[in-house]
CSV table of C-alpha atoms in Angstrom, one decimal:
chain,number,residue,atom,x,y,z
A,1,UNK,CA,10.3,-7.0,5.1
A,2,UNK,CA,8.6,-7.4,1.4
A,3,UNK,CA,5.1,-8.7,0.6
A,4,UNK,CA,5.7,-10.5,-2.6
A,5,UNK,CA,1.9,-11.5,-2.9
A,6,UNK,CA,-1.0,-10.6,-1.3
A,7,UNK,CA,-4.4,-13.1,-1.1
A,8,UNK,CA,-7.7,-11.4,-0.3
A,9,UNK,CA,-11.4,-12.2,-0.8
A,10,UNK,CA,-14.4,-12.3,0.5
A,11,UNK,CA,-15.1,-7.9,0.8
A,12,UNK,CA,-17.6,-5.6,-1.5
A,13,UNK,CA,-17.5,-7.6,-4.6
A,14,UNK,CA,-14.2,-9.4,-4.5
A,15,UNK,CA,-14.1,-12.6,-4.9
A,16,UNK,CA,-10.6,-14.7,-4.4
A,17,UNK,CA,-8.0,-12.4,-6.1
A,18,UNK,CA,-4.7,-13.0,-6.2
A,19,UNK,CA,-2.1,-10.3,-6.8
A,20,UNK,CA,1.9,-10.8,-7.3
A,21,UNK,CA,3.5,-7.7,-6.6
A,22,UNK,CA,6.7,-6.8,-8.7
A,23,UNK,CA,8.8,-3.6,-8.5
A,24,UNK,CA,5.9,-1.8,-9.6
A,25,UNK,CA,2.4,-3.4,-10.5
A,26,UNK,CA,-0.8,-1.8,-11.9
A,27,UNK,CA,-4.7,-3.0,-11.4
A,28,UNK,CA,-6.0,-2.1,-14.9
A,29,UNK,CA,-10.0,-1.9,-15.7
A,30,UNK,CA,-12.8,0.0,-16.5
A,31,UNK,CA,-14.3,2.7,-14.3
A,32,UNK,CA,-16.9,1.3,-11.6
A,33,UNK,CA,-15.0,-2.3,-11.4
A,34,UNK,CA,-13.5,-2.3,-8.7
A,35,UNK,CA,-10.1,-1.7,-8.5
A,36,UNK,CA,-10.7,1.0,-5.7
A,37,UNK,CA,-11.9,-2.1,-3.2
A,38,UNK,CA,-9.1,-4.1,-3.7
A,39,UNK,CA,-6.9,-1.4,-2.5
A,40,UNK,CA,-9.3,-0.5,0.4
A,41,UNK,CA,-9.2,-4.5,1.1
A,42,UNK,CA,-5.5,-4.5,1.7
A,43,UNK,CA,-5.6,-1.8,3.8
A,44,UNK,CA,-8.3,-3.5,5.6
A,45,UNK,CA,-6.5,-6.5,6.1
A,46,UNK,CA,-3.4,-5.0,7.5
A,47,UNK,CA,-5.3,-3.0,9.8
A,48,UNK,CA,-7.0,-6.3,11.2
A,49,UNK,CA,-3.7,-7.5,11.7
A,50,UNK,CA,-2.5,-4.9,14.5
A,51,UNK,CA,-5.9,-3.9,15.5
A,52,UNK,CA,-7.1,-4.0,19.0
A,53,UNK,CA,-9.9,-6.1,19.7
A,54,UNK,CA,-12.4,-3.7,19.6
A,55,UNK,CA,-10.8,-2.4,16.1
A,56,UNK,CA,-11.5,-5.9,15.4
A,57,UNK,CA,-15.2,-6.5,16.3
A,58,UNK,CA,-16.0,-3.4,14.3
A,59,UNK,CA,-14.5,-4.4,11.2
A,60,UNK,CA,-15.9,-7.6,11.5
A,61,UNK,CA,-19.4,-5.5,11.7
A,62,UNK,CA,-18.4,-3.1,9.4
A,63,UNK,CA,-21.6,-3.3,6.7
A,64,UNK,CA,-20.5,-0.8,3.5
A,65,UNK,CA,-18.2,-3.7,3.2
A,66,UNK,CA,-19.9,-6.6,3.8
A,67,UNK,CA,-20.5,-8.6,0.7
A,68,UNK,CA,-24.3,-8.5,-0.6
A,69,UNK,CA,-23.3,-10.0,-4.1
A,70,UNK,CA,-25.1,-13.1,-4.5
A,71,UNK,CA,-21.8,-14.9,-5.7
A,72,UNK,CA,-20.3,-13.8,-2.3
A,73,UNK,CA,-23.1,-13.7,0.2
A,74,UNK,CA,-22.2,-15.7,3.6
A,75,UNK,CA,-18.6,-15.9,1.9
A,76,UNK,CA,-15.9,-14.9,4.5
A,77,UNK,CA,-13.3,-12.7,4.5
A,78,UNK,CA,-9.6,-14.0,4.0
A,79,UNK,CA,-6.2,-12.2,3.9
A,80,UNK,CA,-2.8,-13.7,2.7
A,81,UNK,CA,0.4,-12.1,2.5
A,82,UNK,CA,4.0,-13.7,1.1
A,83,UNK,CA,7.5,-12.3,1.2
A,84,UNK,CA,10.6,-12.4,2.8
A,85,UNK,CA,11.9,-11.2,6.7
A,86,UNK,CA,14.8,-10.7,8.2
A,87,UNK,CA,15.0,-12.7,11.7
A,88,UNK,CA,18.0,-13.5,14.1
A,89,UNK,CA,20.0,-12.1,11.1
A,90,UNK,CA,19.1,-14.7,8.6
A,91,UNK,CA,16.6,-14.0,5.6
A,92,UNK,CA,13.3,-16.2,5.7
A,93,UNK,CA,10.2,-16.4,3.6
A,94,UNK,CA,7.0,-16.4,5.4
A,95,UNK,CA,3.6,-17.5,4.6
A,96,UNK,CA,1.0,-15.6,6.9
A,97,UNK,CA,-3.0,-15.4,6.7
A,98,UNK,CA,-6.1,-15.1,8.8
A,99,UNK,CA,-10.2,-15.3,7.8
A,100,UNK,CA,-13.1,-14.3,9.6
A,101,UNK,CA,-17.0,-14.5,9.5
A,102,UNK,CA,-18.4,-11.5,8.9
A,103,UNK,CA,-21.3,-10.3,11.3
A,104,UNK,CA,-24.7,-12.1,10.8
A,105,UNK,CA,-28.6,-11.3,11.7
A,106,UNK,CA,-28.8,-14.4,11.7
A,107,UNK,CA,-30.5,-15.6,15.5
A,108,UNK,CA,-28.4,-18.3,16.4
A,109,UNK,CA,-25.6,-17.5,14.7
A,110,UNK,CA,-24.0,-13.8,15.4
A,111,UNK,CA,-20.8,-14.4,13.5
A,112,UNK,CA,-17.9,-12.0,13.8
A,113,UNK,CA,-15.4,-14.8,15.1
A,114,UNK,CA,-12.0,-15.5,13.5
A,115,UNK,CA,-11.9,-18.8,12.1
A,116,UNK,CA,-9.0,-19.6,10.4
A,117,UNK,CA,-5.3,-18.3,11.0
A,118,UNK,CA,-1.9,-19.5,10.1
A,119,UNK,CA,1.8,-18.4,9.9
A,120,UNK,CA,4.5,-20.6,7.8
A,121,UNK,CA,8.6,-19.4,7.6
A,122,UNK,CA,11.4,-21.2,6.2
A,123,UNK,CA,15.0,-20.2,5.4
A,124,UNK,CA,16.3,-19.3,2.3
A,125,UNK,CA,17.6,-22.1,0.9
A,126,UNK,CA,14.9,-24.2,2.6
A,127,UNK,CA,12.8,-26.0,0.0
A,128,UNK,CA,9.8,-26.5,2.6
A,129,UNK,CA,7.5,-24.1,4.8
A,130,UNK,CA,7.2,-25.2,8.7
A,131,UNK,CA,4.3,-24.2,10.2
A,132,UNK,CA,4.5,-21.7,13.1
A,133,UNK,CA,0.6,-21.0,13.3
A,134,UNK,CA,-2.0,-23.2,13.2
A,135,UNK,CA,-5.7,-22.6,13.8
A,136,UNK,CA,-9.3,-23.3,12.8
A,137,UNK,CA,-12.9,-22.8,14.5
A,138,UNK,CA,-12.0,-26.1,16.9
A,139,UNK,CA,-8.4,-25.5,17.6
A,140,UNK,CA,-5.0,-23.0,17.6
A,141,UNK,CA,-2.4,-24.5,18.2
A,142,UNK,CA,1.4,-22.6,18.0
A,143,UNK,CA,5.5,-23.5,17.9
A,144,UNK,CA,7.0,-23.4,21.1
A,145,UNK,CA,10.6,-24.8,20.6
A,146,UNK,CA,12.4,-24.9,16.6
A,147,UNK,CA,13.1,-28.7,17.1
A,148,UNK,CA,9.0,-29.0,17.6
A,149,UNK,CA,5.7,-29.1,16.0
A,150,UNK,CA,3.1,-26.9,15.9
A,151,UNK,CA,1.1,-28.7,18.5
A,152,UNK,CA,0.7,-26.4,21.7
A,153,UNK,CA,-2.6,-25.0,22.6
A,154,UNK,CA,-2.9,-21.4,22.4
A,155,UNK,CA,-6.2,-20.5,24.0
A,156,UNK,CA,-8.4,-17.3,21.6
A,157,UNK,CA,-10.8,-15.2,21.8
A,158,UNK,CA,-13.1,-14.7,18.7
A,159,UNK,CA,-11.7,-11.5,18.3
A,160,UNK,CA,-8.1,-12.2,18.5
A,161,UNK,CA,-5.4,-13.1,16.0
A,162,UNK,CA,-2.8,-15.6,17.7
A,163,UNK,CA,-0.2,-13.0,16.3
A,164,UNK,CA,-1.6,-10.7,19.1
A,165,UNK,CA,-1.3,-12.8,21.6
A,166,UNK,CA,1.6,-14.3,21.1
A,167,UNK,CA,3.1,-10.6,20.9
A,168,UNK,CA,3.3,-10.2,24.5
A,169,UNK,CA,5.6,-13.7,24.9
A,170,UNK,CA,8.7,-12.1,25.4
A,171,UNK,CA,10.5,-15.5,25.6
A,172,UNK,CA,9.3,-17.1,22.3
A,173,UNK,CA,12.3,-17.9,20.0
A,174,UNK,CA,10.2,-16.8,17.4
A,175,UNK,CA,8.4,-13.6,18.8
A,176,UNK,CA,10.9,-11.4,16.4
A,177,UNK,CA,8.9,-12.2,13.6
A,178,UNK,CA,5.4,-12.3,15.7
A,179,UNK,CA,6.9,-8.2,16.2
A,180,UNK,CA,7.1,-7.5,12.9
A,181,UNK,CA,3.7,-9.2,11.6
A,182,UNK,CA,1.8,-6.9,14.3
A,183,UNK,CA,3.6,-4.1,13.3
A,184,UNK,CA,2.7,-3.8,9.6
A,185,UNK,CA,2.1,-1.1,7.8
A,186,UNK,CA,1.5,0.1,4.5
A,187,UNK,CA,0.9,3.4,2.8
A,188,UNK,CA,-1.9,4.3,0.3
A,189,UNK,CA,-2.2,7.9,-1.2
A,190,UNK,CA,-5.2,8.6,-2.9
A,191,UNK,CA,-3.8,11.5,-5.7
A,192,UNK,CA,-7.3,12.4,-6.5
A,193,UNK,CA,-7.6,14.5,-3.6
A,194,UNK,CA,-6.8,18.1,-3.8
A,195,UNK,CA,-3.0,18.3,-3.3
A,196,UNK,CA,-3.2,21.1,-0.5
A,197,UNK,CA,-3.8,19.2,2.4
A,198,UNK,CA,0.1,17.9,2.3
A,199,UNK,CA,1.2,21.9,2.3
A,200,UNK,CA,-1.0,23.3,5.2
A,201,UNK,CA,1.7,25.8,7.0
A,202,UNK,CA,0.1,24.6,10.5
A,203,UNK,CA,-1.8,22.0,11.7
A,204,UNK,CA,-3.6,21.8,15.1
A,205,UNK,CA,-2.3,18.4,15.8
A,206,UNK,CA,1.3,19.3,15.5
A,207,UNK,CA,2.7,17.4,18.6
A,208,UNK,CA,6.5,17.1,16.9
A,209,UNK,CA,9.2,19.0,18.6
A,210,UNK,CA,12.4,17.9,16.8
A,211,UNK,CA,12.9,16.4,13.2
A,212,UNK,CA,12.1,13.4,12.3
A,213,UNK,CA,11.8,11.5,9.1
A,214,UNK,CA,9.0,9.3,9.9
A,215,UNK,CA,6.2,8.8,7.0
A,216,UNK,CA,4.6,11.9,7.1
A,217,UNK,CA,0.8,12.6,8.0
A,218,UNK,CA,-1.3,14.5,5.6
A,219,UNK,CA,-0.5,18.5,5.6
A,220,UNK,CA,3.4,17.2,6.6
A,221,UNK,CA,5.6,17.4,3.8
A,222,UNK,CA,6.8,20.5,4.4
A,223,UNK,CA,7.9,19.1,7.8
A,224,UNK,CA,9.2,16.1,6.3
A,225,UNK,CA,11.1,17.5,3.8
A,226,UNK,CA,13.0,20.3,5.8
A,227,UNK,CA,13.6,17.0,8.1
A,228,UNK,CA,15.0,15.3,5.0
A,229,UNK,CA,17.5,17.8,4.6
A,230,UNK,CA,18.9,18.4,7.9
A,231,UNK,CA,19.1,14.5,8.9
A,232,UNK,CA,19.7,12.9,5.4
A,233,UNK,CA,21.0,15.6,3.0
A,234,UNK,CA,22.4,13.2,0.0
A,235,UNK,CA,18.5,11.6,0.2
A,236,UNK,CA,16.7,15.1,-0.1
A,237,UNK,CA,19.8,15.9,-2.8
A,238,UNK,CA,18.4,12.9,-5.0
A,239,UNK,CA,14.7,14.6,-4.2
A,240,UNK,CA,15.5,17.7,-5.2
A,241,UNK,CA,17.1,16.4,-9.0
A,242,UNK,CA,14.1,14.1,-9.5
A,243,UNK,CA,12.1,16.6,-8.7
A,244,UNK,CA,13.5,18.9,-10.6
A,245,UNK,CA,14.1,16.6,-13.8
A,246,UNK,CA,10.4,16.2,-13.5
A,247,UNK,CA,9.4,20.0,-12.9
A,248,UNK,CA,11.2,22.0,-15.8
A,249,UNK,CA,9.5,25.3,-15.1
A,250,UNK,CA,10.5,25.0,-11.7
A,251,UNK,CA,14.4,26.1,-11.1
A,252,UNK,CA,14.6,25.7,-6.8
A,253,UNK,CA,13.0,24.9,-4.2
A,254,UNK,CA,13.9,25.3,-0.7
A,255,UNK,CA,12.1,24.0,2.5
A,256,UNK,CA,11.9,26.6,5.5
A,257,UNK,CA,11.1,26.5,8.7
A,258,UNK,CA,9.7,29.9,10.7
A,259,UNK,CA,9.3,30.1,14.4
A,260,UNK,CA,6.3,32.3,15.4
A,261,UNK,CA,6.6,32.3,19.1
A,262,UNK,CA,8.4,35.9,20.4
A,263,UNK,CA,11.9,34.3,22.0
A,264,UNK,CA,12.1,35.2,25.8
A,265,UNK,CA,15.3,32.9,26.7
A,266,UNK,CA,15.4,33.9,30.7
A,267,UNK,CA,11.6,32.9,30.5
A,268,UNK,CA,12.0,29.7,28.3
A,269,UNK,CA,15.0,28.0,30.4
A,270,UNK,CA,12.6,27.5,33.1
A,271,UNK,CA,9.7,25.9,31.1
A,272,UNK,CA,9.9,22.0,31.7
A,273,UNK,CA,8.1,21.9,27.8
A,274,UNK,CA,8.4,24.4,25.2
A,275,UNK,CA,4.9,24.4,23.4
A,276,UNK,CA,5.8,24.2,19.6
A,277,UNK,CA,4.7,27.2,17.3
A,278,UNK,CA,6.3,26.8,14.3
A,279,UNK,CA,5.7,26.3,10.6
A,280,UNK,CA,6.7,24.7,7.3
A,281,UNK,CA,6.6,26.0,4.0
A,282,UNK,CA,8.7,25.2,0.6
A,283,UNK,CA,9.9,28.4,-1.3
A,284,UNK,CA,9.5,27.6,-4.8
A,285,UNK,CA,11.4,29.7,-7.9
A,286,UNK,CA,9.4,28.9,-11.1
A,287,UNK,CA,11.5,29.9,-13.8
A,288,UNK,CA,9.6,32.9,-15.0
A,289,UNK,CA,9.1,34.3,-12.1
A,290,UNK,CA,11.5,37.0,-9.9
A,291,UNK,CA,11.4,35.6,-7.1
A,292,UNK,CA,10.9,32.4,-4.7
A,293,UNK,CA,7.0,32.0,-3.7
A,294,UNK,CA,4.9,29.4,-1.1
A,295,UNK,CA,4.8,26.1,-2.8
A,296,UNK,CA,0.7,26.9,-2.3
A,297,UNK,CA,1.0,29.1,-5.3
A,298,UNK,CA,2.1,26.3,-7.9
A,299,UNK,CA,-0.5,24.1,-10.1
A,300,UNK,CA,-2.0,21.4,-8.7
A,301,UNK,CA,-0.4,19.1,-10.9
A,302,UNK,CA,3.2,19.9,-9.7
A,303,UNK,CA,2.5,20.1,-6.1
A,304,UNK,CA,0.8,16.4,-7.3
A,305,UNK,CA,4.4,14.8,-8.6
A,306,UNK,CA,6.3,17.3,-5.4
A,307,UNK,CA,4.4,15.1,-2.9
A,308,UNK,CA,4.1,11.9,-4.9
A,309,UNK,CA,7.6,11.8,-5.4
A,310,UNK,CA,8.3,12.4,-1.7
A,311,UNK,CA,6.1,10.0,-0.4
A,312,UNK,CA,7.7,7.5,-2.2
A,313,UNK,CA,10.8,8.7,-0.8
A,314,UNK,CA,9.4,8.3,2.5
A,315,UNK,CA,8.2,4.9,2.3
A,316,UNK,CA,11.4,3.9,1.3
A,317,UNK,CA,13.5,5.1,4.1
A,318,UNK,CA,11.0,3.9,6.7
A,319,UNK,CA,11.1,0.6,5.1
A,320,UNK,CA,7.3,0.2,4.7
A,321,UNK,CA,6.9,-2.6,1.9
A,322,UNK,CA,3.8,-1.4,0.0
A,323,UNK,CA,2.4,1.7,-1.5
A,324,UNK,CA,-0.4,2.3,-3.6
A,325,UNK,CA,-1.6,4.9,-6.1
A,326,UNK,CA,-5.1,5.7,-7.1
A,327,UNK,CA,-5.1,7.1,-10.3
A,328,UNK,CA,-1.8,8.1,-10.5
A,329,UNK,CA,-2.0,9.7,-14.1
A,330,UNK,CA,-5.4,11.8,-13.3
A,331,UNK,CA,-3.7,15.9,-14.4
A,332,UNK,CA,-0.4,14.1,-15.6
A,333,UNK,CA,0.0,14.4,-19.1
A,334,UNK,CA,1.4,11.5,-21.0
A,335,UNK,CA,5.5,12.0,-21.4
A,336,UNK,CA,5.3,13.3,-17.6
A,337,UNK,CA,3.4,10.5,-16.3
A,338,UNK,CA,6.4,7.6,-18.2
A,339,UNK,CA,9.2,9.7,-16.7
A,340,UNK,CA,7.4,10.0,-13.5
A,341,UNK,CA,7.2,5.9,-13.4
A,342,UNK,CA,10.7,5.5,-13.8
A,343,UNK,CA,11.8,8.0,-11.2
A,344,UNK,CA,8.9,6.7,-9.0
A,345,UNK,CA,10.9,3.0,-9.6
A,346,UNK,CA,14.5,4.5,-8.4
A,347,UNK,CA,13.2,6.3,-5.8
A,348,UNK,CA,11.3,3.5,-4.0
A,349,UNK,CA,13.8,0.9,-3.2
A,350,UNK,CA,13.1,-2.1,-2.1
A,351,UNK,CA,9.3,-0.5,-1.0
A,352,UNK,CA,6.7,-2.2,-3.7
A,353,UNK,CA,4.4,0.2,-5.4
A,354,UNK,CA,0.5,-0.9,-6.7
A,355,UNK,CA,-1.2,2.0,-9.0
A,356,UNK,CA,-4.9,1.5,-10.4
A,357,UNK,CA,-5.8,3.1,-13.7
A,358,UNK,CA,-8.9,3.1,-15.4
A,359,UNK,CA,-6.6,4.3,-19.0
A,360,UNK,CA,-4.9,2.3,-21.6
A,361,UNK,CA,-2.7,4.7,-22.0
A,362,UNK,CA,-0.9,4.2,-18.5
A,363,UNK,CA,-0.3,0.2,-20.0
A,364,UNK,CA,1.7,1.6,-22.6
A,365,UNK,CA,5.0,2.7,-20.1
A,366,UNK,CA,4.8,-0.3,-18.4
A,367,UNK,CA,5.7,-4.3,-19.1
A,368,UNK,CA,3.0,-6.7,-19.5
A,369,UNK,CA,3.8,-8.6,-16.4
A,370,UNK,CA,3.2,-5.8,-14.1
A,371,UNK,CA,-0.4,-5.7,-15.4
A,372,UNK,CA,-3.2,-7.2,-13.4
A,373,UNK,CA,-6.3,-6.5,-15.2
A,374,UNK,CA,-10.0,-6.9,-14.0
A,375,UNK,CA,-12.0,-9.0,-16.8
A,376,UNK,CA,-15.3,-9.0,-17.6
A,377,UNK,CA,-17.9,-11.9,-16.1
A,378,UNK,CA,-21.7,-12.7,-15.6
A,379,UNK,CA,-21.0,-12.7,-11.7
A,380,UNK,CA,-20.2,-9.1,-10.9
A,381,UNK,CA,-16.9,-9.4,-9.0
A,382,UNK,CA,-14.3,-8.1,-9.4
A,383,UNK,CA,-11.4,-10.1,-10.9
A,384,UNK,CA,-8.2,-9.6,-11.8
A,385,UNK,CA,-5.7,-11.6,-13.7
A,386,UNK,CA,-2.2,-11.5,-15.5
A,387,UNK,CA,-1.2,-12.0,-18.8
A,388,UNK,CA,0.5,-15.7,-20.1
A,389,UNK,CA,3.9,-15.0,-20.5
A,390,UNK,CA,3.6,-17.3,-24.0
A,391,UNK,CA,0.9,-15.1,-25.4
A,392,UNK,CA,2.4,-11.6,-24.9
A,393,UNK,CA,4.2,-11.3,-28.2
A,394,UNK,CA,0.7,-12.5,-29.9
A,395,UNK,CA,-1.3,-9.7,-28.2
A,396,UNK,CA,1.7,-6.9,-29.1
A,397,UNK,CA,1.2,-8.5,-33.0
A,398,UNK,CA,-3.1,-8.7,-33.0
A,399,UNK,CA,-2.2,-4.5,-31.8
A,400,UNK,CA,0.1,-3.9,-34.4
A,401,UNK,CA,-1.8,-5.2,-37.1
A,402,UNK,CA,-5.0,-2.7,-35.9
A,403,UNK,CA,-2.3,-0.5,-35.6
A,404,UNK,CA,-3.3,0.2,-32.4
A,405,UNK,CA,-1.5,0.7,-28.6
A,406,UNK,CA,-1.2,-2.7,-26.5
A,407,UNK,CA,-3.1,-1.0,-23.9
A,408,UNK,CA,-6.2,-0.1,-26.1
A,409,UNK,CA,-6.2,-3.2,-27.1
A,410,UNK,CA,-6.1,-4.8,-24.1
A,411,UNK,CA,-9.2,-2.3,-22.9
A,412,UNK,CA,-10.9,-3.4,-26.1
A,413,UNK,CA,-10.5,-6.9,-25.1
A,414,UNK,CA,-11.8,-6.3,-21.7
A,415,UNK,CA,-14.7,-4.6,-22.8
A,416,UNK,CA,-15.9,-6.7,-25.0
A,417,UNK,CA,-14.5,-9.9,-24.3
A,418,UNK,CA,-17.4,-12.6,-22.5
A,419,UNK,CA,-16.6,-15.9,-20.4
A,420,UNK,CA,-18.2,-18.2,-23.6
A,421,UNK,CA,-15.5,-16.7,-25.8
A,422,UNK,CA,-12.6,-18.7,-25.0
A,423,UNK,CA,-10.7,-15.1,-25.5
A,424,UNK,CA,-10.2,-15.2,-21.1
A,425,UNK,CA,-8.6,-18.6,-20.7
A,426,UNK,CA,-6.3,-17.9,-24.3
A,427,UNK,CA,-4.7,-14.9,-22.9
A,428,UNK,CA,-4.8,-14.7,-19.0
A,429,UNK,CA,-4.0,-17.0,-16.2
């Protein structure tokens, strides 16, 4: 599965933003604009998605997200995602999307009720979308047979996606893609925390007893990665070069695995489960050093790239379709962070990656259409746009001739461009 583009509005201060997602795309803009909501939007709308109904009514009540702008107040919340499925072996492109009314105080009126869903496939070489999903506040309606319409009632709760409910209908021709929608994820790493917690030794809610290489939880990648080498070893051999192509003071690295529990074999043969006591640690050489030490004892910043690098990695063999990175060049200096994007690009596959930056400098290693950049307007919401395709080679002259970087000029132009300037609509769709 990919998501192609994602649709969401109506949360903190975003209005309707639109976002096409390529290989690897970047929300550029100035510190305190709101880049960081978009991301915790997304993830907000997936979680809907899947969510229980409870889940559901307390998102829908959730307040720190709630919008208060005055350009947004009342406004409700909608989520869109586009891409392409596989389905009874064929490839299809869907079209899925749901909105709700946030919770009101108001006294007749309570909100926190879905009111609009809808779900849209066609084949490949189809040239037209056929609705699967249909629903607003008076009636949902679903597909029941592929030589149909969407005109069978599907009676909802407020609180429930059709998607859920037609999850459970084991004899639906279609309910292969109604799997797949409820069970979306996506993975966001936010690489301004403090890189230890993906190297604790032991955590207290280790319930794993054999490998696995499952996207790994925080204070994991140790796990993971001594996973990665007994169940994929060409994968963790492609880790380990990129890695250390990345890393030059670092020489090896080795993932181990130490089991603390004394062995008593005539005692364990008759235990019907084995309680696990073990832990993970990577032995790192540094190249001045004599001999291998616990990847705690590295700098930040490497053990930063070790576990960005494998999350990526991750992601890709789990076939989740989107991953994000706040601030992925915070403690990266500025010929690391270019080589680190290109690795990042082999490594991920077919999985989409979505970094914010607040620096110009980040624009600089990659093109201009994987730049979505939040512009300045009198509304304060947060919208971002792309750059016309016909205008590019202007903008890379106009920073040339102020001998300047594209991406400070770009910053420049965000900073001090206005919506009365004509500057927006010239250079941004």
């Amino acid at each position: 599965m990919t998501i192609d583009t994602i649709k969401i509005g109506g949360i903190t201060n975003i209005g309707e933003t639109i976002l096409s997602l390529d290989g690897m795309s970047a929300l550029i803009a100035p510190n305190n604009y709101g880049k960081s909501n978009v991301l915790k939007a997304i993830r907000f709308g997936i979680d809907f998605m899947g969510g229980s109904t409870k889940r559901k009514k307390s998102q829908m009540n959730f307040r720190p997200v709630i919008p208060i702008n005055v350009q947004l107040e009342g406004s409700s919340f909608s989520f869109e995602i586009e891409g392409s499925l596989v389905w009874d072996k064929n490839l299809y492109n869907y079209l899925y999307g749901y909105s709700f009314e946030w919770a009101k105080t108001k006294e007749h009126d309570k909100g926190a009720r879905i009111v609009e869903e809808h779900l849209k496939l066609k084949e490949e070489h189809e040239s037209k979308y056929k609705s699967y999903i249909s629903r607003n506040e008076a009636l949902s309606c679903y597909l029941t047979s592929s030589t149909g319409h969407c005109s069978k009632t599907l009676p909802l709760m407020n609180d429930q996606l059709a998607i859920n409910k037609l999850n459970n209908f084991d004899e639906l021709f279609y309910v292969g893609v109604i799997h797949i929608l409820n069970s979306l994820e996506i993975a966001q790493i936010n690489t301004l925390e403090n890189p230890d917690q993906y190297f604790n030794l032991i955590t207290s809610d280790d319930d794993i007893n054999e490998y696995s290489l499952a996207f790994p939880k925080n204070a994991k990648i140790g796990f993971f990665m001594n996973s990665l080498k007994k169940l994929d070893p060409d994968r963790y051999a492609l880790l380990k070069n990129a890695v250390l192509d990345l890393l030059p003071n670092i020489e090896d690295f080795d993932p181990i695995q130490v089991e603390l529990k004394k062995e008593n074999n005539e005692t364990e043969n008759k235990l019907p489960f084995r309680l696990p006591d073990t832990f993970y640690d990577i032995q790192v050489k540094e190249i001045y050093n004599n001999q291998y030490t616990s990847i705690g004892n590295i700098s930040s910043g490497c053990k930063k790239i070790l576990y960005v690098l494998t999350l990526t990695l991750a992601a890709e063999i789990n076939k989740i379709p989107l991953i994000t990175f706040e601030e992925l060049e915070n403690s990266v200096h500025s010929r690391l962070l270019q080589n680190l994007l290109t690795t990042l690009s082999v490594l991920s596959g077919d999985t989409k990656i979505l970094i914010t930056s607040h620096s110009p400098y980040l624009v600089k290693y990659l093109k201009p259409n994987q730049l979505k950049l939040g512009l300045p307007n009198s509304k304060g919401t947060a919208e971002f746009k792309e750059l016309k395709a016909a205008k590019i080679n202007k903008l890379l002259r106009l920073a040339s001739a102020e001998e300047t970087s594209l991406g400070e000029y770009l910053f420049d132009l965000m900073l001090n461009a206005t919506e009365d300037t004509g500057l927006l609509d010239e250079y941004f769709l």
